[in-house]
XYZ file of C-alpha atoms in Angstrom:
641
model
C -7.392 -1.085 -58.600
C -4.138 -0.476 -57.221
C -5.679 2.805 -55.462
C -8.220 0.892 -53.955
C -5.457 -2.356 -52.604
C -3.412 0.681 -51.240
C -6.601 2.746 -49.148
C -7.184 -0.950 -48.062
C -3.866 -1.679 -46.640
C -3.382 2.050 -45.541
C -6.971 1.348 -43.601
C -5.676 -1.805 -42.160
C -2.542 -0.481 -40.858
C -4.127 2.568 -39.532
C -6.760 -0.071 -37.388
C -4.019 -2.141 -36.307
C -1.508 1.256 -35.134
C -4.673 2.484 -33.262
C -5.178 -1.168 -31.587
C -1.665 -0.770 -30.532
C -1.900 2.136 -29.227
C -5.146 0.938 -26.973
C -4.165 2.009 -23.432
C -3.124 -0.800 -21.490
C -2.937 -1.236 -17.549
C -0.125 -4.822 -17.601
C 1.584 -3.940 -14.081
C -0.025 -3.761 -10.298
C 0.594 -0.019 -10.433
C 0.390 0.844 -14.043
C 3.443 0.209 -14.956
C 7.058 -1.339 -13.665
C 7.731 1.900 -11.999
C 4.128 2.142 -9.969
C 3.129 5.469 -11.452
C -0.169 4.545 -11.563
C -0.452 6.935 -14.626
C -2.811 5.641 -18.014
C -2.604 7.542 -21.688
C -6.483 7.310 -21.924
C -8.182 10.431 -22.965
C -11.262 9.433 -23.819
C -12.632 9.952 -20.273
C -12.478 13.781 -19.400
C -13.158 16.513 -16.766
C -15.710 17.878 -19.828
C -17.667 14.116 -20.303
C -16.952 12.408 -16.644
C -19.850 13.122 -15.537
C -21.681 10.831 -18.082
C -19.671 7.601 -16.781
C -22.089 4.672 -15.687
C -21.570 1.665 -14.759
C -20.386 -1.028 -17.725
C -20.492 -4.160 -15.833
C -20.225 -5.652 -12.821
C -18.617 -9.259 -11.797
C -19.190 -10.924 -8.536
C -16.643 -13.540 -7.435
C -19.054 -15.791 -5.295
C -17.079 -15.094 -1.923
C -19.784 -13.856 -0.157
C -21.300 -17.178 -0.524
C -18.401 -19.519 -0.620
C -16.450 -18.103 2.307
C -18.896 -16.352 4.230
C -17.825 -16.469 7.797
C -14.204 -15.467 6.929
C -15.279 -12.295 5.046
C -15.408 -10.703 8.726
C -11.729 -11.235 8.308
C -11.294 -10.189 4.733
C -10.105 -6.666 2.526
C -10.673 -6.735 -0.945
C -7.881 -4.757 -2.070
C -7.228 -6.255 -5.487
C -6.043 -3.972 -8.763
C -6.670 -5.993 -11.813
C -4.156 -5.880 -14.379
C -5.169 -6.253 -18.571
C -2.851 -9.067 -19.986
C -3.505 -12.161 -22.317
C -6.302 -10.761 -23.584
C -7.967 -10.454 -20.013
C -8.345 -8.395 -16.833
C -6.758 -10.865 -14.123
C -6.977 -10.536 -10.571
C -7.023 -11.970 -7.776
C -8.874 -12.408 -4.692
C -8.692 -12.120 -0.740
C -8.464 -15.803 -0.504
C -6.517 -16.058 -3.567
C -8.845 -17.529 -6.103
C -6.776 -15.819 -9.914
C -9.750 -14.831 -11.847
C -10.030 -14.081 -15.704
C -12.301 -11.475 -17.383
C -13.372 -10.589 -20.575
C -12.334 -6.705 -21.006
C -15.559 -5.779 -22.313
C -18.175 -7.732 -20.238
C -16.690 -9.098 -17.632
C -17.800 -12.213 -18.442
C -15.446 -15.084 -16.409
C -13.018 -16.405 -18.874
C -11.494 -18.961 -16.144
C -10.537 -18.802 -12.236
C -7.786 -20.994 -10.351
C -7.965 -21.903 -7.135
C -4.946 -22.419 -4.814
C -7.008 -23.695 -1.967
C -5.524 -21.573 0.705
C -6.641 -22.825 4.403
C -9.467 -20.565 6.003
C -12.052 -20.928 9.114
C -9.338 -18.841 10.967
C -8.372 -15.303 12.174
C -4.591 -14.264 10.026
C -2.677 -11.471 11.398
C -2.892 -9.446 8.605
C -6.464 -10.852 7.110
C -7.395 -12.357 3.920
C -6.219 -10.121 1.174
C -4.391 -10.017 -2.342
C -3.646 -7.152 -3.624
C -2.482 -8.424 -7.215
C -0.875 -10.871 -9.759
C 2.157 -9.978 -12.009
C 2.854 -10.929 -15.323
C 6.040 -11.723 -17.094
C 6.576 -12.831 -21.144
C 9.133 -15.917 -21.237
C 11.572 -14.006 -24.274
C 12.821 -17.907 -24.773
C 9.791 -19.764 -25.528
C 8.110 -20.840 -28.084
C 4.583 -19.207 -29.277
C 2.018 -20.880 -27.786
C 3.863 -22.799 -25.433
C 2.284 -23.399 -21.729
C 3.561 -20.594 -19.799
C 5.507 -18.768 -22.340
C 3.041 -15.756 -20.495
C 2.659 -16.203 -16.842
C 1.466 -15.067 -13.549
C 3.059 -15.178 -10.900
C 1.112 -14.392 -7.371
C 1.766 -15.348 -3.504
C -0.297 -16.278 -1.018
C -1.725 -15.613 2.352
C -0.588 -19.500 3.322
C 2.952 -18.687 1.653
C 3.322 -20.070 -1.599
C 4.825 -18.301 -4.591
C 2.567 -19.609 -7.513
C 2.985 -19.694 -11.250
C 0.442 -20.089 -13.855
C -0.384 -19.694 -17.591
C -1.691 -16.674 -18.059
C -4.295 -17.572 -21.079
C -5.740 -20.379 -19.260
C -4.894 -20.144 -15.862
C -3.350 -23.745 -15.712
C -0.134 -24.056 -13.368
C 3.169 -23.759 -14.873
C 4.291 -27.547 -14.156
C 8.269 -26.386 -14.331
C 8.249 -23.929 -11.730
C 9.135 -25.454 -8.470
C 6.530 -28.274 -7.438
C 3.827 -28.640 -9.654
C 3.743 -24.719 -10.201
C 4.491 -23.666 -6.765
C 7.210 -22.537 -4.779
C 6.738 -23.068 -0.636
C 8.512 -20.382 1.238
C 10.337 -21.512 4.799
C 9.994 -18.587 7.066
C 13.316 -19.663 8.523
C 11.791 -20.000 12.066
C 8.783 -21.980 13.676
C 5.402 -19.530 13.244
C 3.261 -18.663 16.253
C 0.370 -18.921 14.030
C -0.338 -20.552 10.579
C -0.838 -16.572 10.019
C 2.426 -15.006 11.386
C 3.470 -15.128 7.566
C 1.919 -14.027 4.903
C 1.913 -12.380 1.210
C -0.528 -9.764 0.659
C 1.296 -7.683 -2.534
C 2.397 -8.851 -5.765
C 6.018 -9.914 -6.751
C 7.976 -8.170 -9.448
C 10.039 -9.544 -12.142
C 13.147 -8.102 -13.186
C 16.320 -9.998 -15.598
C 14.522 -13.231 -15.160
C 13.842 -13.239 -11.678
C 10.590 -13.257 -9.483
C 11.004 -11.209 -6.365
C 8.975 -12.265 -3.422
C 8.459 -10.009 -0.360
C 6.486 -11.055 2.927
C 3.766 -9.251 5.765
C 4.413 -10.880 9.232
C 2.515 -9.947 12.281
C 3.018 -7.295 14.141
C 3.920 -7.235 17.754
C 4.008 -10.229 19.219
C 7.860 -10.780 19.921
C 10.916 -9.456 19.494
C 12.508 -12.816 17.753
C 9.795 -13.380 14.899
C 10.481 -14.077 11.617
C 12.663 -12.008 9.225
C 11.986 -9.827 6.826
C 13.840 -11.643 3.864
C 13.284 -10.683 0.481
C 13.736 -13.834 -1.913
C 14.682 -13.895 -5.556
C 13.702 -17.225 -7.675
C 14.474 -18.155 -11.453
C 11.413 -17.027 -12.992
C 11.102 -20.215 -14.759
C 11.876 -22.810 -13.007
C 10.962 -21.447 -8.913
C 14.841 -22.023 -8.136
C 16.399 -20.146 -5.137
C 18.580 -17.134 -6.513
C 19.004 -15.307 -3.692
C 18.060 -13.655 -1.171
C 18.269 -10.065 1.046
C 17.562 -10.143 4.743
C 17.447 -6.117 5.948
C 18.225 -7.193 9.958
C 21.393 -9.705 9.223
C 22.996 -6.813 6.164
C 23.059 -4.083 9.014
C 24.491 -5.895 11.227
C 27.484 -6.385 8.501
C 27.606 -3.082 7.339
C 26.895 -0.731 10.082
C 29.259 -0.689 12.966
C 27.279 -0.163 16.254
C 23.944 -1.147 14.760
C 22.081 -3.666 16.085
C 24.446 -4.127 18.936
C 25.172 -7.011 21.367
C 24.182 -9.921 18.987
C 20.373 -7.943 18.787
C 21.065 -8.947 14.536
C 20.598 -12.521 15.562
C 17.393 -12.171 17.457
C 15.173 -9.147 15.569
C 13.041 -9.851 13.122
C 10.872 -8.058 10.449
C 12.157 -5.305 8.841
C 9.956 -6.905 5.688
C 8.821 -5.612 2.539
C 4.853 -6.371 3.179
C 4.078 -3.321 0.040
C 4.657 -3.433 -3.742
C 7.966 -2.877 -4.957
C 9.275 -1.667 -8.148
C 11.431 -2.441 -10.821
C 13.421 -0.757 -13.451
C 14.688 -3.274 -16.040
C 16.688 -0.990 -18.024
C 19.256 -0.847 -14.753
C 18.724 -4.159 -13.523
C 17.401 -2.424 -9.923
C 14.534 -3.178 -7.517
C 13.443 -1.123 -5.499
C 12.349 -2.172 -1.650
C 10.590 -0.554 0.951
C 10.992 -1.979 4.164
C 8.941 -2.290 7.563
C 10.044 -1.427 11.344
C 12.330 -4.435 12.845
C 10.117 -6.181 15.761
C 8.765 -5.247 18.000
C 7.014 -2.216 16.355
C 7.123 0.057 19.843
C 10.196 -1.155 21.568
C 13.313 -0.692 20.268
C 15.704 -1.697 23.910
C 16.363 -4.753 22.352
C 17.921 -3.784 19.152
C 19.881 -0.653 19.589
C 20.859 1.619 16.754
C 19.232 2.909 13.876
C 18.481 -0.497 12.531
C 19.268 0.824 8.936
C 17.948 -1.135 6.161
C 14.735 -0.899 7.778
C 12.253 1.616 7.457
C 14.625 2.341 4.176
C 13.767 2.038 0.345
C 16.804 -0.302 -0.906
C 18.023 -0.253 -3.987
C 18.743 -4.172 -4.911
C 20.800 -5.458 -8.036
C 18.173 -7.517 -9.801
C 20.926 -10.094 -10.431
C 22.692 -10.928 -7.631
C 20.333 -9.290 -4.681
C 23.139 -6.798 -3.353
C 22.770 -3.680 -2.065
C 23.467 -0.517 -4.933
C 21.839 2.472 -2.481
C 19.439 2.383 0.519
C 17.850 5.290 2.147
C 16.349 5.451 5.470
C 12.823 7.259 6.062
C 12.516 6.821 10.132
C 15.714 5.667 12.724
C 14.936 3.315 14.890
C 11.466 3.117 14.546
C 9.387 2.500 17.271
C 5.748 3.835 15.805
C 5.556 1.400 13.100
C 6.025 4.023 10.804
C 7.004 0.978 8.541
C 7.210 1.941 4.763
C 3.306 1.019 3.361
C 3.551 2.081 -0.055
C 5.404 1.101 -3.444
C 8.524 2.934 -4.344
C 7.069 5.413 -7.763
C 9.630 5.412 -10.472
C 9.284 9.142 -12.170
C 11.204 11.225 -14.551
C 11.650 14.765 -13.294
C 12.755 17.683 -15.668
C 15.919 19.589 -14.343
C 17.703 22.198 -16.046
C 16.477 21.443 -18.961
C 17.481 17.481 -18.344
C 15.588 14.256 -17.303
C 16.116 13.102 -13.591
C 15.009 9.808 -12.750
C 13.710 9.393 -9.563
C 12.264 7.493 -6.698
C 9.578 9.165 -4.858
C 8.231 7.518 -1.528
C 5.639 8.280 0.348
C 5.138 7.246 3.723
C 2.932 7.195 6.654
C 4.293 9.962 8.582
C 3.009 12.435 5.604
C 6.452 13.016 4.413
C 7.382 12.601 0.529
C 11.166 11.677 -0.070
C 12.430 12.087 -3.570
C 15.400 9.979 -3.828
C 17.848 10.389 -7.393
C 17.090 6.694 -8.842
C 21.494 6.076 -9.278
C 22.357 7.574 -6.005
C 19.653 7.661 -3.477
C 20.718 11.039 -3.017
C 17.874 13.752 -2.164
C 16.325 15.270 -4.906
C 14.846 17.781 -2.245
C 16.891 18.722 0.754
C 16.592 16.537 3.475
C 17.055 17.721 6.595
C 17.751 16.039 9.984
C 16.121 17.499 13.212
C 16.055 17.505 16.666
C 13.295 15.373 18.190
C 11.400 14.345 21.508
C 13.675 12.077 23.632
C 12.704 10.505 27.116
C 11.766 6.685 26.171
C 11.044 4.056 28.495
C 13.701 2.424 30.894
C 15.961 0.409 28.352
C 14.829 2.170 24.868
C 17.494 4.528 23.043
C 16.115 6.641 21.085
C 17.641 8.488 17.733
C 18.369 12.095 18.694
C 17.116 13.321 15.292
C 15.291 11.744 12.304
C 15.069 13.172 8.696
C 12.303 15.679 7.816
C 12.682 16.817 3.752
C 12.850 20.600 3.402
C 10.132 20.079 0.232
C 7.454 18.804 -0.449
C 6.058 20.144 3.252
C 4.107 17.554 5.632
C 0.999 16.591 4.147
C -0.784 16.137 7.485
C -0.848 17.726 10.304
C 2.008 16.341 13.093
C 1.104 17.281 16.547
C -2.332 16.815 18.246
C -2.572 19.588 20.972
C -5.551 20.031 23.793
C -6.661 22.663 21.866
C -7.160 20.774 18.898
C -9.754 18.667 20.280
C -12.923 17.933 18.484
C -16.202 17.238 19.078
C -19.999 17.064 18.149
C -20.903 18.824 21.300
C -19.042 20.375 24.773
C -19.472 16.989 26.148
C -17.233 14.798 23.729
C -15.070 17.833 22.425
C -14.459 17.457 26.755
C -13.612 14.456 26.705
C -11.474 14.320 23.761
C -9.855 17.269 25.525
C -8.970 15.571 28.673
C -7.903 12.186 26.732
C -5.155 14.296 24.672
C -4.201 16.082 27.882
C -3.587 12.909 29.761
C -1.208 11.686 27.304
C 2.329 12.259 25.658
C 1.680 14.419 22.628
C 4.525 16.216 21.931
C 4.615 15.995 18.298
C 6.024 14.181 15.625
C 8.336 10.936 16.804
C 6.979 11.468 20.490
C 8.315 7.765 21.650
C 5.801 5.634 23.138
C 5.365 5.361 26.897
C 3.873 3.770 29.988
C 1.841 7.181 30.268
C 0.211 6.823 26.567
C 1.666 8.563 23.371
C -0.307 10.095 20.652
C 0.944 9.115 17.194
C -0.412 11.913 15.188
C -0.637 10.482 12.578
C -1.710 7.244 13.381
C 0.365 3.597 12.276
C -2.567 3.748 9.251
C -0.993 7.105 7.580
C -0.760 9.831 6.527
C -0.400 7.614 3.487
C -0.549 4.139 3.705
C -0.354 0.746 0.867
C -2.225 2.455 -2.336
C 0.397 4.669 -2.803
C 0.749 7.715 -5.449
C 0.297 8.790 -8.980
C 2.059 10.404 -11.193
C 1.288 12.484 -14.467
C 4.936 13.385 -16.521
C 2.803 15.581 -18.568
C 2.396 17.712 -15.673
C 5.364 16.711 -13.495
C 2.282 16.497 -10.735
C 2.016 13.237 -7.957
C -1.247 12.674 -6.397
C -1.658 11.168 -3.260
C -4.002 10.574 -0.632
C -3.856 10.860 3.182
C -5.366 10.039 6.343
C -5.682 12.520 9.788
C -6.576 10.106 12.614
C -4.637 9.653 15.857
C -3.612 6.726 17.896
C -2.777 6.082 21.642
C -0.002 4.097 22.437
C 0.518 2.618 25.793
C 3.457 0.556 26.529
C 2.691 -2.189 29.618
C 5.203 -3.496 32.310
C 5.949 -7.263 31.406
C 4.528 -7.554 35.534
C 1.365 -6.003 34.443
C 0.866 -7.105 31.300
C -1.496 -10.576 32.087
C -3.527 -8.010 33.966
C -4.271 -5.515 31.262
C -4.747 -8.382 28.911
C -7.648 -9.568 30.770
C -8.958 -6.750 31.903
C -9.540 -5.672 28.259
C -9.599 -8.560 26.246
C -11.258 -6.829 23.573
C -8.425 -4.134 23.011
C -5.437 -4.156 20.968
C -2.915 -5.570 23.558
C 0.076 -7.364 22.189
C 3.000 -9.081 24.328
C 6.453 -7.772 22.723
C 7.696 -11.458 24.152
C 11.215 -10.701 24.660
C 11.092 -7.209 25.624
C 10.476 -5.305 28.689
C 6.494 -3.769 27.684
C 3.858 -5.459 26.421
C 1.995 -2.389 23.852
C -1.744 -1.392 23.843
C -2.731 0.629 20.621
C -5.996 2.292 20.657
C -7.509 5.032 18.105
C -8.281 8.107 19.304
C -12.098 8.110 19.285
C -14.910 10.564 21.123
C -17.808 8.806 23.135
C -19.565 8.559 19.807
C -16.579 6.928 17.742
C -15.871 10.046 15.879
C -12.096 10.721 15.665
C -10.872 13.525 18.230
C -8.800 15.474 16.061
C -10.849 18.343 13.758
C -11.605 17.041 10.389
C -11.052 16.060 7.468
C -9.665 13.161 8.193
C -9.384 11.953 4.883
C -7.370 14.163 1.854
C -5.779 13.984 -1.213
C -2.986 16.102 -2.648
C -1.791 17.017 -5.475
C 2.210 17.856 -5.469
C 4.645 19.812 -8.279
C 7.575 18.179 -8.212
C 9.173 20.884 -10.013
C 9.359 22.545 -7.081
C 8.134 20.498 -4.394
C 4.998 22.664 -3.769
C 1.240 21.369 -3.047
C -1.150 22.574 -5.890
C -4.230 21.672 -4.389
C -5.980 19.378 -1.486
C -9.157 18.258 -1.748
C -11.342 16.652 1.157
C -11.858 12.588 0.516
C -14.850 10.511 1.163
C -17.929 11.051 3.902
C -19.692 9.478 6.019
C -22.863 8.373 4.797
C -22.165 4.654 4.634
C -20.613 4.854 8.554
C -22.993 7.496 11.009
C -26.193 6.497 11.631
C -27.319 10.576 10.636
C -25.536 12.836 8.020
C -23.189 15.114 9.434
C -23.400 19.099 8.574
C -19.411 18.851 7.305
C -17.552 17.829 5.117
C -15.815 15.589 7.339
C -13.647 13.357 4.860
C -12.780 9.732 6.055
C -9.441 7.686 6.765
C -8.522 5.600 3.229
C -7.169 2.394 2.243
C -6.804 1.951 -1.479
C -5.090 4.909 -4.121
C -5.185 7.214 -6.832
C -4.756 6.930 -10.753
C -4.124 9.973 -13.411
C -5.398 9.885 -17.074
C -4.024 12.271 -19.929
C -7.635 12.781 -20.067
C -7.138 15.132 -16.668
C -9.410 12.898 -14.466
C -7.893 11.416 -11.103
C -10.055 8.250 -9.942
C -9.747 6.893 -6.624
C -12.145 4.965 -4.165
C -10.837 4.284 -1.214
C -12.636 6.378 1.631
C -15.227 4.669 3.998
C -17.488 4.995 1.679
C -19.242 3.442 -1.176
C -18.064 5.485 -4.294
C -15.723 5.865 -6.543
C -14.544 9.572 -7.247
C -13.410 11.438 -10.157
C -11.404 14.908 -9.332
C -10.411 17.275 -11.940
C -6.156 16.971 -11.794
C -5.543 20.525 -12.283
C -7.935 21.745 -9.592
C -8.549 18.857 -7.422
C -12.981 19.866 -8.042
C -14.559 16.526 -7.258
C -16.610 15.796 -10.982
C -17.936 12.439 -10.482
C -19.000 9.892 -7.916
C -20.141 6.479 -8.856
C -21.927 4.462 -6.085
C -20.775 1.262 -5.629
C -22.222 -1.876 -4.356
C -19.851 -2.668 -1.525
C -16.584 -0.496 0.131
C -14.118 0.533 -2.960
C -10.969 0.224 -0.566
C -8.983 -1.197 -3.072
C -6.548 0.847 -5.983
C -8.853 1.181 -9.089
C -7.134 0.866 -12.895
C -8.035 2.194 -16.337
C -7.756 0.758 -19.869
C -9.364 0.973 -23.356
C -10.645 -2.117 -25.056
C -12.463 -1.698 -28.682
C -12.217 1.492 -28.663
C -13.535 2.340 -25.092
C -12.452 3.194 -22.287
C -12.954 1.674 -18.550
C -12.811 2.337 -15.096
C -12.548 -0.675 -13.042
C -12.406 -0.962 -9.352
C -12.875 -4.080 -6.152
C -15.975 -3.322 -4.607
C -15.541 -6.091 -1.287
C -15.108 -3.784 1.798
C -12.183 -4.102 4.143
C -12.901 -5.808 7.285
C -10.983 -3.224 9.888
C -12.416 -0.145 8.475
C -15.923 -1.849 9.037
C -17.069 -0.833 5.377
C -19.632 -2.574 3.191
C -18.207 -6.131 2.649
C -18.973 -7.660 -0.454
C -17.420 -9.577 -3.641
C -17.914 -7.215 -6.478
C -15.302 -5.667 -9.501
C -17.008 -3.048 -11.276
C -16.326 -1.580 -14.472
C -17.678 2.196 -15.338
C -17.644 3.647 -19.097
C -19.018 6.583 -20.892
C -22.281 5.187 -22.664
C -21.814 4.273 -26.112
């Protein structure tokens, strides 16, 4: 008898350890850190090839807001908390799923405004969670989500039932001032989760690009994660101006804006740090106005989770005028050196360059080198002489576009690519813009761009993925600038109010829309960051869902959306112009596994095990400026039972 009580208990234990020990997915990224990294193994390179689809969830957009899906990305990561997968959508509708079905377990509604055009379209890329250590079990909100808004809101709610969390600020919602009057109800938005860190919910912002030099700042804003009051607050533009003598000279502090944090950032609780990456200051390709290296932007800044000062900062581009902004979420790793554990920061960026940062210091992990590069701006810009290149990893795309290079179908359009690259500046990497036309090689969308990397510490190996697409950028006389305007109207052409140019920013396309540059246009990598080498590259995505005919090659397409890594060895990602989501072998980068999906997968996809299973899920909505599939879809995938 007492045998039998004792196999029982052991038996119960054992389920409950191995429910424990489920593989969860409770951050935007993964985890705090953004590693984007899941310790589900039941999903292999051996058995990946037997994933189909589990379930499928449609959140009604495509019928409730209909004509603004033309202005829409579905770029939402789910995260598994409460019992539930939680996301949220491009108009900001928090929706609750049942793990295993994806049945709807309950959806909120913020009613953001729509029946208009925003700057930086509808999209939500996620919620974040946070467990109230001081409350009681079972009280409202003692679990909550926290999420912003395209109409700028900072929103709490219960994160069982999805009920707003009364206490925090008005009725469960915090209204952020953009400190300024707003061109547009869109000049300000929030398209990335917050983080939480010591009790605080960090709020960062995406303003719109281009329009003038004084537009709103880039302030990052800290509020009591209970009850939505102001903590404080970081404004990149006004702290240079404090601590770097000659920056932002002549009073430029007081009228330059931007310089936001429009991507994920990270958090490490155990130091009480947040990490930042910041944008360009404004306007993106005219820097006259605010001379310097505007540091603080274009940086990843270390913040003090408690008070909002500065511990570290490092700067990725000096006075940026390519909007080479920082897209992507700071990834929190632990590297082994000399035996030892290094915590680091690793950023990537759009330029193709990784910087690996010591997570104390901001010091370089990897040399980082600064190097001469092309000078010769407009009248009134002044340009940095150098900017810093790291000696490792190398440039993950390629950074100059030469005549030579020019691609084409046939003689005819490889022509005319040829003579478009001729007729322009393209003198590399950092070329500054011009009244002639610059190449930016790569373009403002990447190299990488807002999904960001993974990371496996198993293998010490990041994953990333990158685009290889060029841009032309024209800079426009203020006296010729009305002209242009309407003599294009269709184009890209953005005023710079308060500046000397107006900008025109065009991709780089043949007669038949195919990119001039030779393909792929669309990679991903895989890194050692033991030694800063690239293990393998693998072409990303096709074009079946774009050309109207197959091409012969395997082309690759530009991608919006990133990687995860199992311990199983499988990478998932979806994210090229197509409709799939892929499965690559980590330790050769062999594509295994495409699932087709019902609309564009440019969105980050997560993994989890529920009951013993586990799941691939991933937003299947399309992404209105890469023209994919549009749709309202999240789709789960799972090897059959």
């Amino acid at each position: 008898m007492i045998r039998t009580v004792a196999l029982a208990l052991a038996g119960l234990l054992t389920s409950v350890s191995l429910a424990r020990a489920e593989a969860g997915w409770p951050h935007y990224g993964g985890d705090a850190g953004g590693t984007r990294h899941s310790v589900a193994a039941e999903i292999t390179p051996g058995n990946v090839g037997e994933l189909r689809r589990a379930w499928l969830y449609r959140t009604g957009d495509m019928t409730t807001h209909a004509d603004d899906m033309k202005f829409s990305a579905f770029e939402g990561t789910p995260i598994l908390v409460a019992g539930a997968l939680i996301f949220c959508t491009p108009f900001n509708e928090v929706i609750a799923l049942d793990p295993g079905t994806g049945a709807e377990k309950w959806r909120y509604d913020p009613k953001v405004a729509t029946g208009y055009r925003p700057a930086n379209q509808f999209v939500c890329r996620g919620v974040t969670h946070w467990a109230d250590a001081a409350a009681g079990e079972g009280d409202l909100c003692a679990s909550r989500l926290f999420m912003g808004t395209v109409d700028g809101r900072l929103i709490a709610l219960d994160a069982p039932t999805g009920q707003p969390c009364l206490g925090f600020g008005m009725d469960g919602e915090v209204k952020i001032d953009p400190g300024m009057a707003l061109l547009t109800r869109s000049e300000f938005q929030i398209t990335s989760p917050p983080v939480v860190a010591r009790g605080v919910v960090v709020i960062g912002s995406a303003i719109g690009d281009n329009q003038r030099a004084d537009a709103p700042r880039g302030t990052v804003r800290a509020y009591d994660a209970r009850s939505g009051r102001p903590v404080w607050d970081f404004n990149p533009v006004a702290r240079g101006a404090e601590d770097f003598p000659g920056d932002w000279q002549d009073g430029s502090a007081g009228r330059t804006g931007h310089a936001n944090a429009w991507a994920p950032m990270s958090v490490d609780e155990a130091r009480g740090m947040i990490f930042v990456p910041t944008s360009s200051p404004s306007p993106d390709f005219f820097g006259g106005e605010r001379v310097g290296d505007n540091r603080y932007a274009n940086s990843v800044v270390a913040l003090d989770a408690a008070s909002g000062e500065v511990r570290w900062h490092f700067q990725t581009v000096h006075h940026d005028v390519w909007d080479y902004d920082l897209p992507a979420q700071p990834s929190l790793v632990t590297l082994r050196r000399d035996g030892k554990p290094l915590d680091a920061v690793v950023q990537v960026t759009k330029t193709g360059l990784v910087f690996v940062l010591d997570r104390d210091t901001g010091k370089p992990v990897f040399e980082v080198e600064e190097r001469p590069v092309p000078q010769g701006g407009v009248l009134g810009e002044v340009l940095s002489p150098t900017q810093p290149f790291p000696v490792a990893p190398p440039p993950l795309v390629p950074q100059h576009l030469k005549t030579e290079d020019a691609w084409g179908l046939t003689f005819w359009d490889r022509n005319i690519c040829r003579e478009m690259i001729a007729a322009a500046r393209s003198e590399g990497l950092f070329t500054p813009p011009s009244e002639q036309g610059t190449i930016l090689f790569p373009f403002t969308g990447g190299g990488a761009n807002w999904g960001g990397m993974a990371f496996d510490p198993a293998s010490q190996v990041m994953y990333i993925n990158t685009n290889r697409t060029a841009h032309v950028v024209t800079l426009i006389p203020r006296d010729a600038f009305a002209a242009a305007k309407a003599a294009e109207p269709n184009k890209e052409i953005s005023p710079q109010v308060g500046t000397a140019w107006g900008m025109k920013r065009d991709i780089l396309l043949s007669p038949i829309d195919l990119p001039c540059n030779k393909p792929p246009f669309g990679m991903i990598h895989a890194i050692d960051l033991n030694d800063g080498t690239i293990k393998w590259e693998s072409v990303l995505g096709t074009v079946r869902d774009l050309a109207p005919f197959p091409l012969p090659w395997k082309t690759g397409t530009p991608s919006f959306g990133g990687p995860v890594v199992t311990a199983g060895g499988v990478v998932f990602i979806g994210a090229a112009m197509d409709n799939y989501l892929r499965a690559f072998d980590a330790s050769s980068g062999e594509e295994l596994w495409k699932g087709r999906l019902p609309a564009g997968g440019q969105a980050t996809p997560m993994t989890y095990e529920w009951e013993g299973r586990q799941y691939v899920v991933i937003a299947a909505g399309g992404h209105s400026t890469s023209t994919t599939t549009r749709g309202d879809f999240m789709v789960a995938f799972a090897l059959p039972h």
